[in-house]
Amino acid sequence: MQRRYDIDALRALAFALLILYHCAMLYVADWGWHLKSEHLSQTLQIPMLFVNRWRMDLIFLISGLSVHFLLRGTSLGRFVAQRSWRLLLPLTFGCLLIVPIQPYAQGVANGLVEPGFVDFLIRYYHFQPWPKGAFDGWQYGFTWNHLWYLVYLWVYTMALAALLPLFRNRIGRRLRALAVGLRGWKLMILPALPLAAFTFVLAPLFDDTGDLIHDWYRHSVYFTVFLYGYWIGNDSGLWNELVRLRKWTLGLALGLFGFYLTLVIVLPDDIPALLQNSVWLLRNLYVWFAICAILGSGHALLNRPFRWLPWATEAVYPWYVLHQSLIVLIAYWILPLKFGPVAEPAIVLVGTVAGCFVLHEIIRRVPLLRPVFGLKGARRGDRKSAANFQDVIPANAGIQ
């Protein structure tokens, strides 16, 4: 089967957007984050809100697509073992050695952690609660911060593996046939309805805290789109329909976001439940329109072997693990220096990209570092080039 280059490209672009998004979190007004610049912008909330509503849904859907390809030609036990190794090893390494600079910088900025990174680490590795509000996760004694995605993805992957016998029986095959058989308005509307229903029922009960055990609203949404990706797979009829509808879904997404944004601005915080559910329905329709437009446009424009794609596919995982710690570290260094509103974000962004690039180039050449950053073992020719794409990273298996 021909490699789906568009999925590799969309994955790389989605994580590139994630890096830009996290850089912008330093500067968007009224949105909490680990550190905040003095150069805050209310206007920045508009593009951030535009991206925020669908960015993680898209990433989890692409992860489900990747699982579809990874399951071909391998046993379930081997699949579970490989996914656990590729997800839990980088998670453990990242939590212990990459993430700690983030709670340290946040704790110092909040005045609840004494300066001195070595002393902080000695205390941090006791995994005991910190002063209230010191950093995100203070009550647990540690944090995985941006690496929460790996935890959630491992849980969803294990859940899918447990459910595979049901998905592969007659009823499961029928459900998948119904899903991939959606066409026209049904494809644009019906998959959004379960997401809206979860929002109506669970969003009022569960905040977006990143608490794996109690994060049932996000679990319901992310696991559902993860399953959508697994079901979609490589069904040519569905993908052709997404391509055919891409201009419609793009136009509807842009128009609906404008209407949704207007409601967010003009409506008070406390509104009747019926009106709130109407706003949430519009939001979920916008999310699904945007995802359909991205998938359809990606399949139409990106399904080709770009020269940059092999390198980008390998770079996704290390860049993802590294980027937020680099953002926070650079910001921790330069915020006190009072650079202007142009120079400061430029330094943060350029420094983060340069740091990810240099560190990735080191990681990919050191056999001991490759697995702890989610990369497979190096093979002959990897260091010279990534031209032998399907041997280096087979079957759409970047960061899944």
XYZ file of N, CA, C and O in Angstrom, residues 222-357:
544
model
N -11.466 13.349 23.351
C -10.219 12.920 22.710
C -10.258 11.444 22.315
O -9.755 11.059 21.250
N -10.843 10.605 23.158
C -10.923 9.193 22.786
C -11.866 8.993 21.613
O -11.626 8.138 20.748
N -12.918 9.790 21.523
C -13.849 9.676 20.399
C -13.158 10.043 19.090
O -13.273 9.306 18.097
N -12.438 11.160 19.052
C -11.767 11.530 17.801
C -10.613 10.573 17.506
O -10.283 10.325 16.334
N -10.002 10.018 18.551
C -8.989 8.972 18.366
C -9.608 7.775 17.648
O -9.011 7.227 16.695
N -10.812 7.372 18.077
C -11.511 6.276 17.404
C -11.904 6.668 15.983
O -11.841 5.832 15.062
N -12.326 7.912 15.772
C -12.632 8.364 14.411
C -11.427 8.140 13.499
O -11.563 7.651 12.374
N -10.244 8.520 13.984
C -9.045 8.337 13.173
C -8.773 6.884 12.871
O -8.439 6.521 11.731
N -8.935 6.030 13.888
C -8.721 4.597 13.669
C -9.708 4.048 12.646
O -9.338 3.258 11.768
N -10.974 4.450 12.741
C -11.989 3.956 11.810
C -11.776 4.496 10.396
O -11.968 3.784 9.415
N -11.429 5.772 10.284
C -11.236 6.363 8.952
C -10.164 5.612 8.183
O -10.346 5.251 7.024
N -9.019 5.408 8.842
C -7.937 4.665 8.221
C -7.618 5.145 6.823
O -7.402 6.341 6.585
N -7.607 4.223 5.889
C -7.231 4.524 4.510
C -8.400 4.299 3.562
O -8.205 3.962 2.389
N -9.633 4.490 4.056
C -10.806 4.279 3.213
C -10.836 5.339 2.107
O -11.062 6.527 2.377
N -10.632 4.911 0.887
C -10.494 5.861 -0.229
C -11.772 6.642 -0.468
O -11.722 7.849 -0.799
N -12.928 6.011 -0.291
C -14.183 6.708 -0.523
C -14.370 7.872 0.430
O -14.767 8.973 0.020
N -14.078 7.651 1.705
C -14.230 8.719 2.691
C -13.237 9.838 2.438
O -13.587 11.023 2.500
N -11.987 9.486 2.156
C -10.981 10.520 1.921
C -11.292 11.326 0.661
O -11.099 12.547 0.631
N -11.794 10.671 -0.364
C -12.198 11.412 -1.571
C -13.348 12.369 -1.261
O -13.414 13.473 -1.829
N -14.246 11.958 -0.373
C -15.346 12.830 0.005
C -14.836 14.025 0.819
O -15.323 15.149 0.649
N -13.864 13.800 1.694
C -13.277 14.908 2.437
C -12.612 15.904 1.495
O -12.689 17.121 1.693
N -11.965 15.383 0.456
C -11.362 16.275 -0.549
C -12.444 17.057 -1.279
O -12.333 18.274 -1.484
N -13.514 16.386 -1.667
C -14.591 17.054 -2.402
C -15.253 18.150 -1.572
O -15.634 19.208 -2.106
N -15.353 17.923 -0.267
C -16.058 18.861 0.602
C -15.147 19.922 1.217
O -15.630 20.765 1.983
N -13.853 19.896 0.893
C -12.909 20.717 1.650
C -13.211 22.215 1.565
O -13.037 22.940 2.551
N -13.675 22.709 0.427
C -13.973 24.140 0.333
C -15.230 24.488 1.128
O -15.310 25.556 1.750
N -16.214 23.592 1.100
C -17.419 23.809 1.897
C -17.089 23.816 3.386
O -17.533 24.710 4.121
N -16.341 22.835 3.838
C -16.048 22.748 5.264
C -15.154 23.900 5.717
O -15.316 24.412 6.832
N -14.238 24.335 4.867
C -13.403 25.478 5.224
C -14.250 26.742 5.355
O -14.121 27.500 6.335
N -15.115 26.974 4.385
C -15.980 28.150 4.447
C -16.902 28.125 5.646
O -17.084 29.142 6.339
N -17.479 26.968 5.921
C -18.367 26.840 7.076
C -17.600 27.021 8.378
O -18.108 27.645 9.324
N -16.384 26.485 8.446
C -15.583 26.634 9.663
C -15.266 28.100 9.921
O -15.409 28.589 11.051
N -14.843 28.823 8.892
C -14.504 30.233 9.072
C -15.730 31.053 9.448
O -15.680 31.897 10.361
N -16.848 30.813 8.753
C -18.064 31.552 9.062
C -18.588 31.252 10.454
O -18.996 32.165 11.193
N -18.547 29.985 10.829
C -19.071 29.599 12.133
C -18.172 30.109 13.258
O -18.662 30.493 14.323
N -16.859 30.129 13.009
C -15.978 30.675 14.041
C -16.262 32.156 14.262
O -16.263 32.630 15.408
N -16.500 32.896 13.174
C -16.833 34.306 13.328
C -18.082 34.501 14.165
O -18.136 35.373 15.047
N -19.100 33.683 13.914
C -20.347 33.777 14.683
C -20.115 33.353 16.126
O -20.584 34.012 17.074
N -19.390 32.265 16.321
C -19.091 31.772 17.661
C -18.286 32.810 18.449
O -18.571 33.080 19.624
N -17.288 33.430 17.805
C -16.475 34.447 18.466
C -17.335 35.635 18.894
O -17.161 36.174 19.994
N -18.266 36.022 18.040
C -19.164 37.121 18.386
C -19.968 36.793 19.631
O -20.117 37.633 20.538
N -20.477 35.582 19.701
C -21.247 35.174 20.882
C -20.374 35.169 22.131
O -20.811 35.583 23.210
N -19.141 34.676 21.997
C -18.233 34.643 23.143
C -17.983 36.054 23.665
O -17.901 36.286 24.877
N -17.885 37.024 22.743
C -17.583 38.397 23.134
C -18.795 39.097 23.752
O -18.679 39.785 24.774
N -19.963 38.915 23.155
C -21.122 39.718 23.562
C -21.923 39.086 24.701
O -22.579 39.803 25.456
N -21.880 37.767 24.826
C -22.681 37.129 25.866
C -21.996 37.228 27.222
O -20.773 37.129 27.318
N -22.766 37.402 28.287
C -22.169 37.399 29.632
C -21.712 35.991 30.016
O -22.067 35.001 29.359
N -20.927 35.919 31.070
C -20.429 34.613 31.518
C -21.554 33.705 31.992
O -21.525 32.495 31.771
N -22.533 34.270 32.650
C -23.636 33.485 33.216
C -24.845 33.582 32.285
O -25.522 34.600 32.228
N -25.086 32.514 31.517
C -26.204 32.495 30.574
C -27.053 31.254 30.838
O -26.571 30.281 31.430
N -28.311 31.256 30.407
C -29.172 30.085 30.617
C -28.592 28.822 29.986
O -27.851 28.888 28.990
N -28.937 27.680 30.555
C -28.379 26.404 30.101
C -28.683 26.148 28.630
O -27.822 25.650 27.890
N -29.899 26.480 28.177
C -30.252 26.239 26.783
C -29.372 27.055 25.844
O -28.902 26.550 24.818
N -29.127 28.315 26.188
C -28.266 29.152 25.363
C -26.822 28.664 25.407
O -26.124 28.650 24.386
N -26.370 28.240 26.589
C -25.014 27.709 26.704
C -24.830 26.467 25.840
O -23.813 26.316 25.145
N -25.812 25.583 25.845
C -25.725 24.386 25.015
C -25.738 24.731 23.530
O -25.090 24.053 22.722
N -26.450 25.782 23.157
C -26.463 26.226 21.760
C -25.075 26.713 21.338
O -24.599 26.407 20.235
N -24.433 27.466 22.229
C -23.068 27.931 21.942
C -22.122 26.749 21.831
O -21.266 26.683 20.940
N -22.276 25.777 22.737
C -21.410 24.595 22.688
C -21.647 23.778 21.424
O -20.703 23.199 20.867
N -22.884 23.715 20.969
C -23.156 23.006 19.717
C -22.445 23.685 18.560
O -21.821 23.012 17.716
N -22.518 24.997 18.489
C -21.819 25.737 17.437
C -20.317 25.495 17.527
O -19.651 25.324 16.498
N -19.789 25.463 18.740
C -18.354 25.237 18.909
C -17.939 23.875 18.384
O -16.915 23.737 17.689
N -18.704 22.848 18.689
C -18.348 21.507 18.239
C -18.532 21.344 16.730
O -17.773 20.611 16.088
N -19.522 21.989 16.167
C -19.659 21.987 14.713
C -18.457 22.678 14.077
O -17.924 22.204 13.060
N -18.038 23.802 14.657
C -16.850 24.499 14.141
C -15.625 23.588 14.188
O -14.857 23.512 13.224
N -15.446 22.892 15.307
C -14.294 21.992 15.447
C -14.307 20.930 14.353
O -13.281 20.677 13.700
N -15.464 20.308 14.130
C -15.508 19.231 13.148
C -15.370 19.766 11.726
O -14.714 19.144 10.887
N -15.973 20.922 11.424
C -15.775 21.535 10.108
C -14.288 21.799 9.873
O -13.764 21.535 8.778
N -13.616 22.348 10.893
C -12.194 22.666 10.746
C -11.369 21.407 10.509
O -10.485 21.379 9.640
N -11.661 20.333 11.256
C -10.908 19.094 11.085
C -11.149 18.514 9.692
O -10.204 18.062 9.019
N -12.404 18.524 9.237
C -12.700 18.018 7.895
C -11.967 18.832 6.831
O -11.437 18.276 5.850
N -11.945 20.156 6.995
C -11.252 21.007 6.034
C -9.757 20.713 6.029
O -9.127 20.662 4.955
N -9.171 20.509 7.202
C -7.735 20.223 7.288
C -7.418 18.867 6.664
O -6.464 18.725 5.889
N -8.217 17.845 6.990
C -7.963 16.511 6.430
C -8.144 16.501 4.920
O -7.319 15.935 4.184
N -9.225 17.120 4.441
C -9.471 17.141 3.006
C -8.426 17.929 2.248
O -7.919 17.484 1.200
N -8.063 19.104 2.766
C -7.043 19.917 2.104
C -5.684 19.238 2.164
O -4.916 19.281 1.195
N -5.392 18.617 3.294
C -4.127 17.911 3.412
C -4.012 16.773 2.424
O -2.961 16.573 1.795
N -5.094 16.007 2.262
C -5.055 14.892 1.322
C -4.903 15.380 -0.117
O -4.224 14.739 -0.933
N -5.512 16.521 -0.418
C -5.432 17.059 -1.770
C -4.075 17.675 -2.075
O -3.580 17.571 -3.213
N -3.446 18.286 -1.085
C -2.249 19.088 -1.342
C -0.946 18.482 -0.830
O 0.126 18.842 -1.325
N -1.024 17.592 0.149
C 0.190 17.154 0.843
C 0.536 15.688 0.628
O 1.542 15.220 1.177
N -0.257 14.965 -0.122
C -0.003 13.527 -0.285
C 1.039 13.279 -1.363
O 0.759 12.708 -2.416
N 2.249 13.719 -1.074
C 3.367 13.557 -2.001
C 4.667 13.529 -1.201
O 4.730 14.075 -0.095
N 5.723 12.926 -1.721
C 6.970 12.763 -0.952
C 7.835 14.025 -0.968
O 8.862 14.097 -1.654
N 7.441 15.035 -0.205
C 8.241 16.243 -0.096
C 9.645 15.910 0.414
O 9.822 15.016 1.241
N 10.636 16.687 -0.014
C 12.021 16.426 0.391
C 12.210 16.606 1.904
O 13.036 15.932 2.525
N 11.455 17.525 2.499
C 11.606 17.810 3.925
C 10.875 16.818 4.823
O 11.102 16.789 6.037
N 10.028 16.002 4.236
C 9.121 15.204 5.046
C 9.812 14.101 5.848
O 9.457 13.886 7.029
N 10.776 13.365 5.299
C 11.430 12.340 6.122
C 12.092 12.918 7.368
O 11.963 12.369 8.463
N 12.804 14.035 7.194
C 13.443 14.665 8.345
C 12.391 15.147 9.343
O 12.530 14.947 10.554
N 11.327 15.787 8.855
C 10.302 16.328 9.746
C 9.593 15.223 10.505
O 9.268 15.378 11.696
N 9.333 14.107 9.854
C 8.640 12.996 10.512
C 9.459 12.455 11.674
O 8.929 12.158 12.742
N 10.772 12.348 11.471
C 11.617 11.891 12.568
C 11.753 12.949 13.657
O 11.834 12.624 14.843
N 11.734 14.221 13.269
C 11.978 15.301 14.229
C 10.800 15.541 15.166
O 10.985 16.109 16.254
N 9.595 15.128 14.782
C 8.397 15.479 15.544
C 8.513 15.090 17.012
O 8.258 15.918 17.907
N 8.882 13.859 17.267
C 8.873 13.380 18.657
C 9.894 14.130 19.525
O 9.545 14.674 20.589
N 11.189 14.188 19.135
C 12.142 14.937 19.979
C 11.770 16.414 20.140
O 11.902 16.971 21.235
N 11.306 17.035 19.065
C 10.923 18.441 19.169
C 9.757 18.613 20.137
O 9.712 19.573 20.903
N 8.810 17.694 20.085
C 7.672 17.766 21.005
C 8.146 17.657 22.450
O 7.723 18.433 23.329
N 9.008 16.696 22.753
C 9.481 16.496 24.122
C 10.258 17.716 24.613
O 10.116 18.140 25.770
N 11.036 18.335 23.736
C 11.951 19.398 24.140
C 11.324 20.782 24.184
O 11.717 21.631 24.992
N 10.350 21.063 23.308
C 10.049 22.453 22.974
C 9.572 23.285 24.168
O 10.018 24.423 24.348
N 8.685 22.761 25.003
C 8.113 23.607 26.045
C 9.132 23.925 27.127
O 9.136 25.037 27.670
N 9.993 22.977 27.435
C 11.041 23.267 28.410
C 11.992 24.333 27.878
O 12.469 25.187 28.641
N 12.274 24.309 26.580
C 13.112 25.348 25.988
C 12.415 26.701 26.030
O 13.045 27.724 26.325
N 11.116 26.727 25.719
C 10.364 27.990 25.778
C 10.444 28.582 27.180
O 10.762 29.770 27.360
N 10.156 27.770 28.186
C 10.145 28.255 29.566
C 11.547 28.667 30.003
O 11.725 29.707 30.662
N 12.561 27.894 29.644
C 13.934 28.216 30.035
C 14.381 29.543 29.429
O 14.935 30.404 30.121
N 14.138 29.704 28.138
C 14.532 30.951 27.470
C 13.767 32.133 28.059
O 14.345 33.200 28.321
N 12.470 31.956 28.278
C 11.670 33.030 28.868
C 12.172 33.365 30.277
O 12.253 34.545 30.658
N 12.510 32.356 31.052
C 13.015 32.574 32.418
C 14.286 33.423 32.394
O 14.491 34.279 33.265
N 15.116 33.187 31.383
C 16.350 33.961 31.258
C 16.119 35.393 30.797
O 16.743 36.325 31.301
N 15.227 35.579 29.817
C 15.176 36.891 29.157
C 14.068 37.810 29.658
O 14.159 39.024 29.445
N 13.024 37.287 30.315
C 11.959 38.178 30.776
C 12.484 39.279 31.698
O 12.053 40.435 31.575
N 13.408 38.965 32.616
C 13.912 40.052 33.477
C 14.739 41.093 32.725
O 14.987 42.180 33.264
N 15.188 40.788 31.505
C 16.035 41.713 30.757
C 15.252 42.803 30.046
O 15.840 43.713 29.465
N 13.927 42.715 30.087
C 13.034 43.764 29.592
C 13.267 44.095 28.119
O 13.357 45.248 27.725
N 13.350 43.074 27.279
C 13.347 43.311 25.840
C 11.974 43.836 25.423
O 10.982 43.658 26.133
N 11.903 44.425 24.270
C 10.656 45.017 23.821
C 9.653 43.979 23.345
O 9.940 42.777 23.270
N 8.448 44.444 22.976
C 7.369 43.533 22.581
C 7.597 42.839 21.241
O 6.840 41.935 20.899
N 8.609 43.252 20.500
C 8.957 42.576 19.245
C 10.165 41.669 19.452
O 10.160 40.496 19.071
N 11.204 42.205 20.068
C 12.438 41.442 20.244
C 12.236 40.239 21.156
O 12.762 39.145 20.880
N 11.479 40.442 22.235
C 11.344 39.346 23.209
C 10.693 38.103 22.616
O 11.261 36.998 22.695
N 9.485 38.193 22.009
C 8.905 36.972 21.426
C 9.745 36.414 20.283
O 9.752 35.193 20.074
N 10.447 37.274 19.546
C 11.310 36.777 18.476
C 12.440 35.928 19.048
O 12.781 34.864 18.506
N 13.028 36.387 20.159
C 14.100 35.620 20.790
C 13.575 34.286 21.305
O 14.224 33.242 21.156
N 12.397 34.302 21.912
C 11.807 33.066 22.442
C 11.571 32.069 21.314
O 11.949 30.888 21.413
N 10.933 32.527 20.217
C 10.609 31.623 19.119
C 11.860 31.114 18.410
O 12.021 29.902 18.207
N 12.757 32.037 18.045
C 13.979 31.627 17.331
C 14.843 30.742 18.227
O 15.399 29.732 17.776
N 14.950 31.095 19.498
C 15.746 30.284 20.406
C 15.177 28.891 20.593
O 15.919 27.902 20.653
N 13.852 28.790 20.666
C 13.214 27.478 20.821
C 13.438 26.613 19.592
O 13.806 25.432 19.695
N 13.218 27.186 18.414
C 13.408 26.425 17.177
C 14.869 26.013 17.015
O 15.175 24.854 16.678
N 15.782 26.947 17.261
C 17.203 26.628 17.137
C 17.613 25.558 18.144
O 18.363 24.623 17.813
N 17.126 25.673 19.380
C 17.457 24.675 20.385
C 16.931 23.304 20.035
O 17.645 22.295 20.182
N 15.676 23.234 19.562
C 15.118 21.947 19.139
C 15.913 21.361 17.990
O 16.187 20.145 17.963
N 16.303 22.198 17.038
C 17.040 21.714 15.862
C 18.396 21.133 16.281
O 18.755 20.011 15.881
